[in-house]
Short mmCIF file of C-alpha atoms in Angstrom, two decimals:
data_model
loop_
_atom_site.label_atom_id
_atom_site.label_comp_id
_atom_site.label_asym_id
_atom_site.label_seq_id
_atom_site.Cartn_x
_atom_site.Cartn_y
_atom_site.Cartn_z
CA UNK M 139 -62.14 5.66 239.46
CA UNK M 140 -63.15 2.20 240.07
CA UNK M 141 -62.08 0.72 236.29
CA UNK M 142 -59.46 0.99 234.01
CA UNK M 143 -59.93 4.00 231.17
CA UNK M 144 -59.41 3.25 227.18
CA UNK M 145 -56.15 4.08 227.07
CA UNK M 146 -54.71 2.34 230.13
CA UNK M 147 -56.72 -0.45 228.74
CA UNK M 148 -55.08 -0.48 225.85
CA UNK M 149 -51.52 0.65 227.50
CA UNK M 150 -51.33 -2.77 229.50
CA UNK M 151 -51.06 -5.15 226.87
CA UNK M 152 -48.62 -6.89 227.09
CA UNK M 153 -44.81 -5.82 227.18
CA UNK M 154 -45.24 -3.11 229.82
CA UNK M 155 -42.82 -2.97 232.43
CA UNK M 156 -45.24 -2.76 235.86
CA UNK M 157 -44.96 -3.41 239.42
CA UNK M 158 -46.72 -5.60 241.17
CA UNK M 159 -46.47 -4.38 245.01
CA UNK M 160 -47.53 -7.85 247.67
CA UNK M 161 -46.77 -8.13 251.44
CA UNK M 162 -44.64 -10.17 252.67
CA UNK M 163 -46.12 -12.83 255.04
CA UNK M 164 -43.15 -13.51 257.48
CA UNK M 165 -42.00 -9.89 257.74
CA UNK M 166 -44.81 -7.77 256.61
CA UNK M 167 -43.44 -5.03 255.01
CA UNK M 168 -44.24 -4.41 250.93
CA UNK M 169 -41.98 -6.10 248.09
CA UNK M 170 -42.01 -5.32 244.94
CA UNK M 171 -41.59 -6.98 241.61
CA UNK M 172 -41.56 -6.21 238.20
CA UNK M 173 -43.57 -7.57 235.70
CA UNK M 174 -43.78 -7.74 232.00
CA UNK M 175 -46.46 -10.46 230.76
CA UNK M 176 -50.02 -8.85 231.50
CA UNK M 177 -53.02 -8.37 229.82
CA UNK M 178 -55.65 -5.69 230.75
CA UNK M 179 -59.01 -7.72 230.33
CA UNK M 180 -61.89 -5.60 227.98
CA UNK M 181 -63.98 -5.17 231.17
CA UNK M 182 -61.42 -3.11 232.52
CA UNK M 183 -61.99 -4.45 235.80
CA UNK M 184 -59.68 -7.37 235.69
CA UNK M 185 -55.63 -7.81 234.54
CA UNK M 186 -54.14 -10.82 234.12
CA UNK M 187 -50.46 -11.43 235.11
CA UNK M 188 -47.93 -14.62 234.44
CA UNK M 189 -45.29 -14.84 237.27
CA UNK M 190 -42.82 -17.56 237.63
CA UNK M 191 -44.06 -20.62 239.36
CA UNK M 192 -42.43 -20.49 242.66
CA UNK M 193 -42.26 -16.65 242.90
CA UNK M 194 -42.23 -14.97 246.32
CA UNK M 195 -45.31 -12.81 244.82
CA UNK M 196 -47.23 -16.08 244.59
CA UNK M 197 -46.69 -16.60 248.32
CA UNK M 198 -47.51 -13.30 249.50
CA UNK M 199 -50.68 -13.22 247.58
CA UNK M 200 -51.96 -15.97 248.77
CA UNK M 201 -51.66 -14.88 252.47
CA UNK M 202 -53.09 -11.55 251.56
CA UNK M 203 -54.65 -10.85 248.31
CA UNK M 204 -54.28 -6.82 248.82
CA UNK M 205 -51.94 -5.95 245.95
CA UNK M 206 -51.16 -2.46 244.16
CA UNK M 207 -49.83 -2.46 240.38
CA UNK M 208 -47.61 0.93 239.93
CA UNK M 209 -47.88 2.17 235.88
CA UNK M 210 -45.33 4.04 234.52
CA UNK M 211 -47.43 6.06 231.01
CA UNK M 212 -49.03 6.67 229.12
CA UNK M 213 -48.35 10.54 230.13
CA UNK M 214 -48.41 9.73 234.34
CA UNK M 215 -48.53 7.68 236.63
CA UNK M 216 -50.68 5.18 237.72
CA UNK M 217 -51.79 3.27 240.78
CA UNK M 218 -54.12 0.22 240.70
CA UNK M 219 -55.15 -1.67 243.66
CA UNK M 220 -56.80 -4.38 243.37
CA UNK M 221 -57.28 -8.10 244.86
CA UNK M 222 -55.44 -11.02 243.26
CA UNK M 223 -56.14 -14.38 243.18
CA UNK M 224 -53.48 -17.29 241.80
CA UNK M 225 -54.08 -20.12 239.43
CA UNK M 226 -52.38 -23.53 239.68
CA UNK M 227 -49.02 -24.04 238.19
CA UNK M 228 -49.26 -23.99 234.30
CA UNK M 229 -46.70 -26.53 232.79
CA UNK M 230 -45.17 -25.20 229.25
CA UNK M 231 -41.60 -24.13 228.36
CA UNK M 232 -41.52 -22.47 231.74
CA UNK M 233 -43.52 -23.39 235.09
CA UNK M 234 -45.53 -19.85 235.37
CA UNK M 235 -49.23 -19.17 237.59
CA UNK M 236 -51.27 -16.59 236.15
CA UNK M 237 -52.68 -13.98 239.02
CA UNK M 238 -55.49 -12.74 238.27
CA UNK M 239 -56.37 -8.76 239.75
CA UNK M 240 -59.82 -7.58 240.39
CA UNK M 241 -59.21 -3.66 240.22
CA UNK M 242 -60.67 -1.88 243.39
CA UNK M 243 -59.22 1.69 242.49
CA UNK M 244 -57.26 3.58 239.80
CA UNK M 245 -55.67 6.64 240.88
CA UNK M 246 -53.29 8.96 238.76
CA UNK M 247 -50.22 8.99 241.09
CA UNK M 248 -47.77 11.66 238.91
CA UNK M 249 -46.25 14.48 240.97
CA UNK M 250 -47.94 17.80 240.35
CA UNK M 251 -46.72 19.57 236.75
CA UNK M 252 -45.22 16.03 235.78
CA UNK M 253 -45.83 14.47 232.74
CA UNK M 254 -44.40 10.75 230.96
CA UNK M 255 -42.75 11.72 228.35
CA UNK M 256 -41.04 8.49 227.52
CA UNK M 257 -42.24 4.72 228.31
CA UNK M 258 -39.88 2.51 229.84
CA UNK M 259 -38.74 0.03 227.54
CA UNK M 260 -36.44 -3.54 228.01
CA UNK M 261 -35.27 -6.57 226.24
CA UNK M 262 -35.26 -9.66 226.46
CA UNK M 263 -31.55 -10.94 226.36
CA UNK M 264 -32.05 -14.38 225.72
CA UNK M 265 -32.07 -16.64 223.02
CA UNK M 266 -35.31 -14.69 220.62
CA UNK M 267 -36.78 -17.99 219.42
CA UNK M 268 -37.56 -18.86 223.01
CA UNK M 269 -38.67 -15.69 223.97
CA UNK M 270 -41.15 -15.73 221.06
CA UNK M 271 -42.02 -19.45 222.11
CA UNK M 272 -42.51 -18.63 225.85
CA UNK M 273 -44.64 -15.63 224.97
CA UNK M 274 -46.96 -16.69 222.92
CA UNK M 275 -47.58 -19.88 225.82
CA UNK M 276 -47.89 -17.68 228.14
CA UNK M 277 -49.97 -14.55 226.21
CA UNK M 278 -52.12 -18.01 224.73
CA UNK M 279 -52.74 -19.29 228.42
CA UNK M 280 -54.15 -16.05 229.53
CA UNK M 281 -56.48 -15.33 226.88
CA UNK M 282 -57.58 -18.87 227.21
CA UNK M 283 -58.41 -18.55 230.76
CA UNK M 284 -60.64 -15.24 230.21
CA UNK M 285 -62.05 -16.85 227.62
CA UNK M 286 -63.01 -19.50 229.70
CA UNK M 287 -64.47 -17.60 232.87
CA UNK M 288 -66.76 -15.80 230.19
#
């Protein structure tokens, strides 16, 4: 499959934890981070990240755009590889760049007779009126920006 379906659509909207899987330039072996601020476009071609400013993800995507996101639910396992491209730093509460993923592939990745039963969850452990602040920036900014390309 070449595009997101309904449900993982609607899955990555935010508040997910994912991993974003780059290569790293100098030694060329895969790192991953995790992510939390994303939002699957409608197309369901495209998902939009935020990622600190100065993030080692920022440099390794922008000497070589190949990236994988690894879902955790709804029910498997997913893996979606894609190309990424990064925006300039956005200036707010927090210095963030939004990376932007065209999705190549989406392939179910759960181990035969495996099944999500429960979605991993976090929080934030930080002072609640800035998290809501920095959120909405950030959740704001991306919207903005699809908006904007459309």
């Amino acid at each position: 499959m070449n595009i997101l379906n309904q449900d993982l659509m609607h899955f990555l909207q935010g508040e997910r934890i994912v991993s974003l899987i780059t290569t790293d330039n100098e030694l060329g072996r895969p790192i991953v981070t995790n992510v939390s601020w994303l939002i699957a476009q409608p197309d369901g071609k495209t998902i939009k990240i935020a990622i600190g400013h100065n993030a080692s993800s920022v440099k390794n995507i922008q000497g070589n755009p190949q990236v994988i996101l690894n879902v955790i639910g709804p029910d498997v396992t997913y893996e979606i590889v894609g190309k990424a491209y990064v925006s300039e730093i956005q200036k707010g509460v927090v210095k963030y760049r939004i990376i932007t993923v065209q999705v190549e592939s989406v392939e179910e990745n759960m181990f035969y007779g495996g099944k999500i039963t429960m979605v991993p969850e976090y929080t934030k452990t930080y002072d609640t009126e800035l998290a809501k602040k920095i959120d909405n920036e950030i959740y704001g900014s991306m919207k903005l920006e699809h908006e904007e390309l459309q």
